[in-house]
Coordinates of C-alpha atoms and ligand atoms in Angstrom, one line a residue:
M18 CA 0.1 0.1 0.0
A19 CA 1.3 3.5 -1.1
K20 CA 2.5 5.9 2.6
P21 CA 0.7 9.1 2.6
P22 CA 2.3 12.4 1.6
I23 CA 3.9 13.8 3.5
Y24 CA 4.2 18.5 4.2
Y25 CA 6.9 19.5 6.7
T26 CA 7.3 23.0 6.6
T27 CA 9.8 25.9 8.7
P28 CA 8.7 29.2 9.3
I29 CA 9.7 31.6 6.7
Y30 CA 12.6 33.9 7.9
Y31 CA 12.9 37.7 8.2
V32 CA 14.5 39.3 5.8
N33 CA 15.7 42.2 8.3
D34 CA 19.3 40.5 9.0
K35 CA 21.1 37.6 8.0
P36 CA 20.9 34.3 9.1
H37 CA 22.1 32.4 12.6
I38 CA 21.4 29.6 14.5
G39 CA 17.7 30.4 15.2
H40 CA 17.0 30.2 11.8
A41 CA 19.3 27.3 10.9
Y42 CA 18.2 25.0 13.2
T43 CA 14.3 24.7 12.7
S44 CA 15.3 24.1 9.0
L45 CA 17.7 21.0 10.1
A46 CA 14.9 19.3 12.0
T47 CA 12.5 20.1 9.3
D48 CA 15.1 18.5 6.8
V49 CA 16.3 15.5 9.3
L50 CA 12.6 14.5 9.3
A51 CA 11.8 15.2 6.0
R52 CA 14.8 13.2 4.6
F53 CA 13.9 10.3 7.0
K54 CA 10.0 9.5 5.5
R55 CA 11.6 10.6 2.1
L56 CA 14.0 7.0 2.8
D57 CA 11.0 5.3 5.1
G58 CA 8.9 5.3 1.2
H59 CA 7.3 8.7 1.6
E60 CA 6.5 11.4 -0.9
V61 CA 8.0 14.0 0.8
F62 CA 6.8 18.5 0.5
F63 CA 9.5 20.4 2.4
L64 CA 9.0 23.7 2.3
T65 CA 11.0 27.1 3.8
G66 CA 11.4 30.5 2.4
T67 CA 11.6 34.1 3.8
D68 CA 9.0 36.2 4.9
E69 CA 9.8 39.7 3.5
H70 CA 6.8 42.3 3.7
G71 CA 5.5 44.2 6.9
Q72 CA 6.6 47.1 8.6
K73 CA 10.3 45.5 10.6
V74 CA 11.0 44.3 7.4
E75 CA 10.7 48.0 5.8
K76 CA 12.5 49.9 8.4
A77 CA 15.7 47.4 7.3
A78 CA 15.5 48.8 3.8
K79 CA 15.0 52.4 4.7
D80 CA 17.7 52.1 7.7
A81 CA 20.1 49.9 4.9
G82 CA 19.1 53.0 2.6
E83 CA 17.7 50.6 0.1
D84 CA 14.5 50.5 -1.8
P85 CA 12.6 47.5 0.5
Q86 CA 12.3 45.0 -2.6
A87 CA 15.9 44.3 -3.8
F88 CA 17.1 45.3 -0.3
T89 CA 14.8 42.4 -0.1
D90 CA 16.1 40.6 -3.1
R91 CA 19.5 41.0 -2.0
V92 CA 18.9 39.1 1.9
S93 CA 16.8 36.1 0.9
Q94 CA 19.3 35.3 -0.4
A95 CA 21.8 34.2 2.5
F96 CA 19.3 32.1 3.5
R97 CA 18.7 30.5 0.2
D98 CA 22.7 30.2 0.1
L99 CA 22.0 29.1 4.1
T100 CA 19.9 25.7 2.5
V101 CA 22.8 24.8 0.2
T102 CA 25.5 25.2 3.3
M103 CA 23.2 23.4 5.9
G104 CA 22.6 20.9 3.1
F105 CA 19.0 21.3 3.4
S106 CA 16.7 19.1 1.3
N107 CA 13.8 21.7 0.6
D108 CA 11.5 20.7 -2.1
D109 CA 10.8 24.7 -2.4
F110 CA 12.2 28.2 -1.3
I111 CA 8.4 30.5 -0.8
R112 CA 9.3 34.2 -0.9
T113 CA 6.4 36.6 0.6
T114 CA 6.9 39.2 -2.7
E115 CA 6.3 36.4 -5.2
P116 CA 3.5 37.3 -7.5
R117 CA 1.7 33.2 -6.8
H118 CA 1.6 34.2 -3.1
K119 CA 0.5 37.1 -3.3
A120 CA -2.0 35.8 -5.4
A121 CA -3.1 33.0 -2.8
C122 CA -3.6 35.7 -0.4
V123 CA -6.1 37.7 -2.2
A124 CA -8.0 34.7 -2.8
L125 CA -7.9 33.9 1.2
W126 CA -8.8 37.5 2.3
K127 CA -11.7 37.6 -0.5
V128 CA -13.4 33.9 0.5
L129 CA -13.4 34.8 4.1
A130 CA -14.4 38.5 3.7
E131 CA -17.4 36.3 1.4
R132 CA -18.4 34.2 4.6
G133 CA -18.4 37.3 6.5
E134 CA -15.3 36.8 8.5
I135 CA -13.7 39.8 8.0
Y136 CA -15.0 43.0 8.8
L137 CA -14.1 47.0 9.0
G138 CA -13.2 48.6 12.8
D139 CA -11.1 50.4 14.1
Y140 CA -8.1 49.2 15.7
E141 CA -6.6 50.9 19.0
G142 CA -3.6 49.2 20.9
W143 CA 0.0 48.7 21.6
Y144 CA 2.0 47.0 19.0
A145 CA 5.7 45.7 18.7
V146 CA 7.1 45.9 14.8
R147 CA 9.8 44.0 16.1
D148 CA 7.6 41.0 16.9
E149 CA 4.6 42.2 14.6
A150 CA 2.7 41.4 16.8
F151 CA 0.2 43.7 19.5
Y152 CA 0.0 43.5 23.0
G153 CA -3.1 43.9 25.7
P154 CA -1.9 46.4 28.1
D155 CA -1.9 44.5 31.4
E156 CA 0.9 42.2 29.4
L157 CA 3.3 45.3 29.4
T158 CA 6.0 46.8 31.7
E159 CA 7.5 50.1 32.0
R160 CA 11.3 51.5 32.1
D161 CA 12.3 55.3 31.5
G162 CA 9.2 55.7 29.8
V163 CA 9.2 53.6 27.0
K164 CA 6.6 49.9 27.6
Y165 CA 7.9 46.7 26.7
A166 CA 6.2 43.5 25.4
P167 CA 7.0 40.5 27.5
S168 CA 9.9 39.4 24.7
G169 CA 11.3 42.4 25.8
A170 CA 10.4 44.6 22.2
P171 CA 9.2 48.2 22.4
V172 CA 5.4 48.9 22.3
E173 CA 4.4 51.9 20.4
W174 CA 0.7 52.8 20.8
V175 CA -1.4 52.0 17.0
R176 CA -4.7 53.9 16.4
E177 CA -5.3 53.4 12.7
P178 CA -8.6 52.1 10.5
S179 CA -8.5 48.5 10.2
Y180 CA -10.5 45.4 9.2
F181 CA -10.7 42.7 11.2
F182 CA -11.3 38.5 11.7
R183 CA -13.3 37.1 14.0
L184 CA -11.0 35.0 15.5
S185 CA -13.3 35.0 19.1
K186 CA -15.8 32.9 16.8
W187 CA -13.3 30.4 16.4
L188 CA -11.7 29.8 20.0
P189 CA -14.5 27.4 20.9
E190 CA -14.0 25.1 18.2
L191 CA -9.9 25.7 18.2
L192 CA -10.5 24.2 22.2
R193 CA -12.0 21.1 20.8
R194 CA -9.4 20.2 18.3
F195 CA -6.4 20.8 20.8
D196 CA -8.7 18.4 23.3
L197 CA -9.5 15.9 21.0
S198 CA -7.5 11.9 21.0
D199 CA -3.8 11.4 19.2
G200 CA -5.3 9.8 16.1
D201 CA -8.3 11.2 15.9
P202 CA -8.4 13.4 12.3
E203 CA -9.9 16.6 13.3
R204 CA -7.2 17.1 16.3
I205 CA -4.7 20.1 16.4
D206 CA -2.3 19.0 18.1
I207 CA 0.6 20.7 19.8
Q208 CA 3.4 19.6 20.6
P209 CA 5.6 19.8 22.9
E210 CA 3.2 19.0 25.9
S211 CA 4.0 22.3 27.8
R212 CA 2.9 24.4 25.1
R213 CA -0.2 22.7 24.3
N214 CA -1.2 23.5 27.2
E215 CA 0.5 27.0 27.6
V216 CA -1.5 28.0 24.3
R217 CA -4.8 26.3 26.1
A218 CA -4.7 27.5 28.8
F219 CA -4.5 31.4 27.6
V220 CA -7.4 30.5 24.9
A221 CA -9.7 29.4 27.4
Q222 CA -8.6 32.5 30.4
G223 CA -9.1 35.3 27.2
L224 CA -12.8 34.1 26.7
K225 CA -13.7 33.7 29.9
D226 CA -12.5 37.4 30.8
F227 CA -13.9 39.1 26.8
A228 CA -17.3 36.8 28.2
G229 CA -19.1 39.5 27.5
K230 CA -17.2 41.5 24.4
P231 CA -15.8 38.5 23.2
E232 CA -14.9 40.8 19.3
K233 CA -12.4 42.8 21.7
L234 CA -10.9 39.0 20.6
D235 CA -10.6 39.6 16.6
L236 CA -7.7 40.4 15.4
S237 CA -6.9 43.4 13.0
V238 CA -5.7 42.3 9.8
S239 CA -4.7 45.2 8.1
R240 CA -3.1 48.5 8.9
T241 CA -2.9 52.0 6.8
S242 CA -0.2 53.6 8.3
F243 CA 2.9 52.0 5.9
T244 CA 2.2 50.1 2.4
W245 CA 5.4 47.5 2.5
G246 CA 2.7 44.5 2.0
V247 CA -0.2 42.5 0.7
K248 CA -3.0 45.2 -0.6
V249 CA -6.0 44.8 0.9
P250 CA -8.3 43.6 -2.2
G251 CA -11.2 46.3 -2.5
D252 CA -9.3 48.9 -0.6
E253 CA -6.2 49.6 -1.0
A254 CA -5.1 52.3 1.3
H255 CA -4.1 49.1 3.8
V256 CA -1.9 46.0 3.6
M257 CA -2.5 42.9 5.1
Y258 CA -1.1 42.3 8.1
V259 CA 2.4 40.7 8.3
W260 CA 1.2 37.5 10.2
V261 CA -2.1 36.4 8.0
D262 CA 0.9 37.1 4.7
A263 CA 3.2 35.2 6.3
L264 CA 0.8 32.1 7.0
T265 CA -0.5 32.4 4.1
N266 CA 2.6 31.8 2.6
Y267 CA 2.1 27.4 3.7
I268 CA -1.2 27.0 1.4
T269 CA 0.7 29.5 -1.4
A270 CA 3.3 26.4 -1.6
A271 CA 0.7 24.0 -2.1
G272 CA -0.3 25.2 -4.7
Y273 CA -3.8 27.1 -3.1
P274 CA -6.4 28.3 -4.6
D275 CA -5.7 26.3 -7.8
T276 CA -7.2 23.1 -5.8
T277 CA -6.4 21.3 -8.5
N278 CA -2.7 21.9 -8.8
P279 CA -1.2 18.5 -7.7
R280 CA 1.0 19.7 -4.9
W281 CA -2.9 20.3 -2.8
K282 CA -2.4 16.3 -2.0
F283 CA -0.3 18.0 0.8
W284 CA -2.5 19.7 2.8
P285 CA -3.2 20.1 5.6
A286 CA 0.7 20.1 6.6
D287 CA 1.8 16.8 8.8
V288 CA 3.6 19.2 11.1
H289 CA 4.8 23.3 11.4
F290 CA 7.9 23.3 12.7
V291 CA 8.5 26.1 14.4
G292 CA 10.6 27.7 17.7
K293 CA 8.4 28.9 21.1
D294 CA 8.0 32.7 20.3
I295 CA 5.9 32.2 17.6
V296 CA 3.6 29.3 19.0
R297 CA 0.4 31.4 18.8
F298 CA 0.6 32.4 15.6
H299 CA 1.0 29.2 14.3
T300 CA -1.7 27.4 16.6
I301 CA -4.8 30.1 17.3
Y302 CA -4.4 32.5 13.9
W303 CA -3.4 30.0 11.6
P304 CA -5.6 27.4 12.3
A305 CA -8.8 29.5 12.7
M306 CA -8.7 31.6 9.8
L307 CA -8.6 28.1 8.4
L308 CA -11.0 26.9 9.5
A309 CA -12.9 30.5 8.9
A310 CA -11.7 30.0 5.3
G311 CA -13.1 25.9 4.7
L312 CA -10.2 24.7 5.4
A313 CA -8.3 21.9 7.2
P314 CA -6.5 23.5 9.5
P315 CA -2.1 22.1 10.3
K316 CA -2.2 18.7 11.9
R317 CA 0.7 19.5 14.3
V318 CA 2.8 22.9 15.7
F319 CA 6.0 21.6 16.9
A320 CA 7.2 24.7 19.5
H321 CA 11.6 23.6 20.1
G322 CA 13.5 25.8 22.5
W323 CA 15.6 28.4 22.1
W324 CA 19.7 28.5 21.9
T325 CA 22.2 30.2 25.1
N326 CA 25.9 31.1 23.3
E327 CA 27.9 29.6 26.5
G328 CA 24.8 30.5 28.5
Q329 CA 25.0 33.7 27.4
K330 CA 21.2 35.3 25.7
I331 CA 21.9 35.7 21.9
S332 CA 21.7 39.1 20.0
K333 CA 22.7 41.3 18.0
S334 CA 23.8 44.1 20.7
L335 CA 25.8 41.3 23.0
G336 CA 27.4 40.4 19.6
N337 CA 27.3 36.8 20.5
V338 CA 25.3 36.1 17.3
I339 CA 26.5 32.3 15.9
D340 CA 27.2 31.7 12.2
P341 CA 26.2 28.6 11.1
V342 CA 28.7 29.4 7.6
S343 CA 31.3 29.9 10.3
L344 CA 30.8 26.9 12.1
V345 CA 30.3 24.6 9.7
E346 CA 34.0 25.7 7.5
E347 CA 35.4 25.1 11.7
Y348 CA 34.2 22.4 12.3
G349 CA 31.9 20.9 9.4
L350 CA 28.4 19.7 8.2
D351 CA 27.8 16.2 9.3
P352 CA 29.0 17.3 13.3
V353 CA 27.2 20.8 12.9
R354 CA 24.2 19.3 12.5
Y355 CA 24.5 16.1 14.4
F356 CA 25.1 18.1 17.5
L357 CA 22.8 20.9 17.1
L358 CA 19.5 17.4 16.9
R359 CA 22.0 15.3 19.9
E360 CA 23.2 17.8 22.1
V361 CA 19.7 19.2 23.2
P362 CA 16.1 17.4 23.8
F363 CA 14.4 19.0 20.9
G364 CA 11.2 21.1 22.5
Q365 CA 13.7 22.1 25.2
D366 CA 16.1 25.6 25.2
G367 CA 19.9 24.7 25.2
D368 CA 22.9 26.1 25.8
F369 CA 25.9 26.3 22.7
A370 CA 29.1 25.4 24.0
R371 CA 32.0 25.0 21.5
K372 CA 33.3 22.2 24.3
A373 CA 29.9 20.1 23.9
L374 CA 30.3 20.2 20.1
I375 CA 34.3 18.6 20.1
N376 CA 33.4 16.6 22.8
R377 CA 30.9 15.4 20.9
L378 CA 32.5 14.9 18.0
N379 CA 35.6 13.7 19.2
G380 CA 33.9 10.7 21.7
E381 CA 30.6 10.2 19.5
L382 CA 31.6 10.5 15.6
A383 CA 34.9 9.8 15.5
D384 CA 35.9 7.1 18.6
A385 CA 32.3 4.9 19.4
L386 CA 31.2 5.5 15.3
G387 CA 34.4 6.2 13.4
N388 CA 36.5 3.7 15.5
L389 CA 34.0 1.1 15.1
A390 CA 33.7 1.5 10.7
N391 CA 37.3 1.7 10.5
R392 CA 38.2 -1.4 12.5
T393 CA 35.7 -3.3 11.1
L394 CA 36.5 -2.3 7.6
S395 CA 40.5 -2.1 8.3
L396 CA 39.7 -6.5 9.3
I397 CA 38.2 -7.6 6.4
Q398 CA 40.6 -5.8 4.1
R399 CA 43.7 -7.4 5.6
N400 CA 41.5 -10.6 6.8
C401 CA 39.6 -10.8 4.3
E402 CA 40.7 -10.2 0.8
G403 CA 38.8 -6.8 1.3
K404 CA 35.7 -9.0 0.4
L405 CA 32.6 -9.1 2.2
P406 CA 31.7 -12.4 4.0
A407 CA 29.1 -14.6 4.5
A408 CA 26.2 -14.6 6.0
A409 CA 26.6 -16.6 8.6
A410 CA 24.2 -17.7 11.7
R411 CA 24.3 -16.1 14.6
T412 CA 25.4 -17.4 18.4
E413 CA 24.0 -16.7 21.6
E414 CA 26.7 -13.7 21.9
D415 CA 25.6 -12.4 18.2
G416 CA 22.2 -12.1 19.0
E417 CA 22.4 -10.0 22.1
L418 CA 23.6 -7.0 19.4
F419 CA 21.1 -7.7 17.0
A420 CA 18.6 -7.6 20.0
S421 CA 19.2 -3.8 19.3
V422 CA 20.7 -3.3 15.6
D423 CA 16.9 -5.6 14.4
A424 CA 14.2 -3.5 15.9
L425 CA 16.2 0.4 15.2
A426 CA 14.7 1.2 12.0
E427 CA 11.1 0.8 14.1
T428 CA 12.4 2.3 17.7
V429 CA 14.0 5.3 15.3
R430 CA 11.4 5.7 13.0
K431 CA 8.4 6.0 16.5
Q432 CA 11.2 8.3 17.8
L433 CA 11.1 10.5 14.8
D434 CA 7.3 10.3 14.7
Q435 CA 7.1 12.3 17.6
Q436 CA 10.2 14.4 17.1
H437 CA 12.2 13.5 19.7
F438 CA 15.2 13.4 17.3
H439 CA 17.5 13.6 20.6
I440 CA 16.1 10.2 21.5
A441 CA 16.4 8.7 18.3
L442 CA 20.2 9.7 17.3
E443 CA 20.4 8.7 21.5
T444 CA 19.6 4.8 20.7
I445 CA 21.8 4.2 18.2
F446 CA 25.1 5.5 19.5
A447 CA 23.6 3.1 22.6
S448 CA 23.1 0.2 19.8
V449 CA 26.2 1.6 18.4
R450 CA 28.4 1.2 21.8
E451 CA 27.1 -1.6 21.9
A452 CA 28.8 -2.9 18.7
N453 CA 32.3 -1.6 20.0
G454 CA 31.9 -4.3 23.4
Y455 CA 31.0 -7.0 21.1
I456 CA 34.2 -6.3 18.7
T457 CA 36.1 -5.9 22.1
K458 CA 35.0 -8.9 23.5
M459 CA 34.8 -11.1 20.3
A460 CA 38.8 -9.6 19.4
P461 CA 38.5 -10.9 15.2
W462 CA 42.3 -9.9 15.2
A463 CA 42.6 -12.8 17.8
L464 CA 40.3 -15.3 15.7
K465 CA 42.5 -14.7 13.0
K466 CA 44.8 -17.6 14.2
T467 CA 42.1 -20.3 16.1
D468 CA 39.2 -20.0 14.0
V469 CA 38.4 -18.2 10.9
V470 CA 35.4 -18.8 10.1
R471 CA 33.9 -17.7 13.4
M472 CA 36.0 -14.8 12.6
A473 CA 34.6 -13.8 9.6
A474 CA 31.3 -15.0 11.0
V475 CA 31.7 -11.7 13.9
L476 CA 33.1 -9.2 10.6
R477 CA 29.8 -10.0 8.3
H478 CA 27.8 -9.0 11.8
L479 CA 30.0 -6.1 12.1
H480 CA 29.0 -5.2 8.5
T481 CA 25.6 -5.6 8.8
A482 CA 25.7 -3.2 12.5
L483 CA 27.9 -0.8 10.3
R484 CA 25.1 -0.9 7.8
T485 CA 21.8 0.3 9.6
Y486 CA 23.4 3.0 11.3
A487 CA 24.9 4.2 8.8
T488 CA 21.1 3.8 6.9
L489 CA 19.2 5.6 10.0
L490 CA 22.4 8.3 10.1
Q491 CA 21.8 9.8 7.0
P492 CA 19.1 12.0 7.3
F493 CA 21.2 13.4 9.9
M494 CA 24.4 13.4 8.3
P495 CA 24.2 12.5 4.7
T496 CA 27.5 13.3 3.1
T497 CA 28.9 11.0 6.0
M498 CA 27.1 8.7 6.2
A499 CA 26.8 8.3 1.9
A500 CA 31.0 7.9 2.5
L501 CA 30.6 4.9 5.1
L502 CA 27.7 2.8 3.5
D503 CA 30.2 3.7 0.3
Q504 CA 32.8 2.3 1.7
L505 CA 30.8 -1.2 3.5
A506 CA 29.2 -1.0 -0.5
V507 CA 25.9 -0.7 -0.5
P508 CA 24.5 0.0 -3.5
A509 CA 22.4 3.3 -4.1
G510 CA 19.2 1.7 -4.4
A511 CA 19.7 -0.4 -1.6
R512 CA 20.2 2.7 1.0
D513 CA 16.6 3.1 2.5
I514 CA 14.9 1.9 5.5
A515 CA 13.2 -1.3 3.5
A516 CA 16.3 -2.1 2.0
L517 CA 18.0 -3.2 5.3
G518 CA 15.4 -6.2 5.7
K519 CA 17.5 -7.9 2.3
P520 CA 20.7 -8.9 3.7
M521 CA 24.2 -7.9 0.9
A522 CA 25.2 -10.5 -1.8
D523 CA 27.9 -12.3 -0.1
G524 CA 31.7 -12.2 -1.3
V525 CA 31.2 -8.2 -3.1
A526 CA 34.3 -6.7 -2.8
L527 CA 34.8 -3.2 -0.1
P528 CA 36.8 -0.3 -1.1
P529 CA 39.6 0.1 0.8
P530 CA 38.6 2.2 4.3
T531 CA 39.3 5.6 5.2
P532 CA 38.5 7.7 8.6
L533 CA 34.7 9.5 8.5
F534 CA 35.5 12.0 10.8
R535 CA 38.6 14.1 11.6
K536 CA 39.5 14.9 15.9
I537 CA 39.5 18.1 16.8
E538 CA 41.7 19.7 19.9
L539 CA 40.1 20.7 22.6
P540 CA 41.3 24.3 23.6
A541 CA 42.8 24.6 26.6
Ligands
MSP628 N1 9.5 35.7 10.4 C1 8.4 35.0 11.2 C2 7.9 33.2 11.0 C3 6.9 33.7 9.5 S1 6.0 32.0 10.2 C4 4.8 32.1 8.8 C5 10.1 35.4 12.1 N2 10.8 35.2 11.3 S2 12.0 34.7 12.1 O1 12.8 34.9 11.2 O2 12.3 36.0 13.0 O3 12.5 33.6 13.2 C6 11.9 32.4 12.5 C7 12.9 31.5 13.7 O4 13.8 31.5 14.5 C8 12.3 31.2 14.9 O5 11.1 29.6 14.7 C9 11.8 31.1 15.9 O6 12.6 30.2 17.1 C10 13.8 31.0 15.4 N3 15.0 31.8 16.8 C11 15.4 33.0 16.2 N4 16.5 32.7 17.8 C12 16.4 31.7 18.2 C13 17.3 31.3 19.0 N5 18.1 31.9 19.8 N6 17.7 29.3 19.4 C14 16.7 28.9 18.7 N7 16.2 29.6 17.5 C15 15.5 30.5 17.1 O7 9.0 35.0 13.5

């Protein structure tokens, strides 16, 4: 039976500045899952892109002395370059200034307006340009006469005519969907659990506070005080609120409003990957807009945590922004990809410490996995004429190793279905450690003198284990694992997960092994 198509998205990144580690991180997680699902036989659509409208980008262009379109053309290129630097396998890269996107925004707006979900009014309240978000007075703090949002962004008083979206009407339906059980097709699943509870409580509290005046919960969705955005159809003095424009990207790329587009089969998205700061937009505004337009909401929104740099909050003013490009130049792409997903449980905040990266690179990648491969493959080269030893029956001791190896694909699939990247890596590397224990205990180098038949069997078992690790680690470390699979002589057509069930042909020639990872000295 054909496996269902899968749609994963990253947030689209503001082009007010160049990409940093936070941007690379969200996209990396998405990339790993997209690669895994492709290896597992699914058709995957993986979308990323740039968010190019709004006051924040308009201001950044002005500060740079450039026309906004020229500015966004230039900065968005840096985000496209990053997808290459980081080895992302995205199937499309959307820019919100593209005609296809403006058309989708206009189409969605018209549907909402026709259905009576949008009405004209006046907006008065606090707005933070840095967050492109509205805040209630009770959320603000004041310092030296300036008011700040909980995010630390300064807010300004805004008063202008505005279109409103009837958000209030959809909030009870959202709560119902948040609470449906796992597997219910109508469920909107917010992960991790702590975020779900937060969003749920926020919506429930709003409904309680404004029970008498639900329209207070409606969302201002247009602005008249600047022009860098998608014009509201029929009322060109207004541009759409940048979040309405931005969120729509997820359906633009699937072909909206043309639901006969072959890509429409991917909607609704299986997972929107987002950072914890933008959860509300994705779990409240976006699903409500979709429901109001008669479209299916996303199945899951997963919010990851934030990185600090050596214990410090990352900020431009502190000058400690981590540049993913220089990181990759220094440590290599695959170790960086591995570290980011191994170090911190996905969903929690984490600290970027170079020492921790180097320790993982040296200990886990070079010593544990690299040496296991090198020892096994060198022994096959030297003692088996460089040919894959014949498949052999398993002894009880072999069975202990294979208890973890045979179950690995299924275990990792389940873990990745929950976006538990660090646990998946932990599980694979626990098995790698077992295999290292196995090779030490079996000592195939000694068997050479006492029992060559058993030596060959042990090496074949190790080859099978290594093939399993390399196959399952491909999504995390595509280049290095391709090199390992080459060294293991696994044919190009036999590198997917289903192929793990089919043993390799006995006697295939293996190329001489070369080290997979380069160790790095810890700075004093
Ligand atoms: N343009 C909006 C998203 C619109 S999606 C329809 C936006 N852009 S952003 O460029 O400011 O942020 C994009 C992502 O980067 C967010 O998911 C955010 O959480 C993430 N990160 C920014 N700094 C980060 C860290 N220090 N650590 C981890 N991720 C961080 O928001």
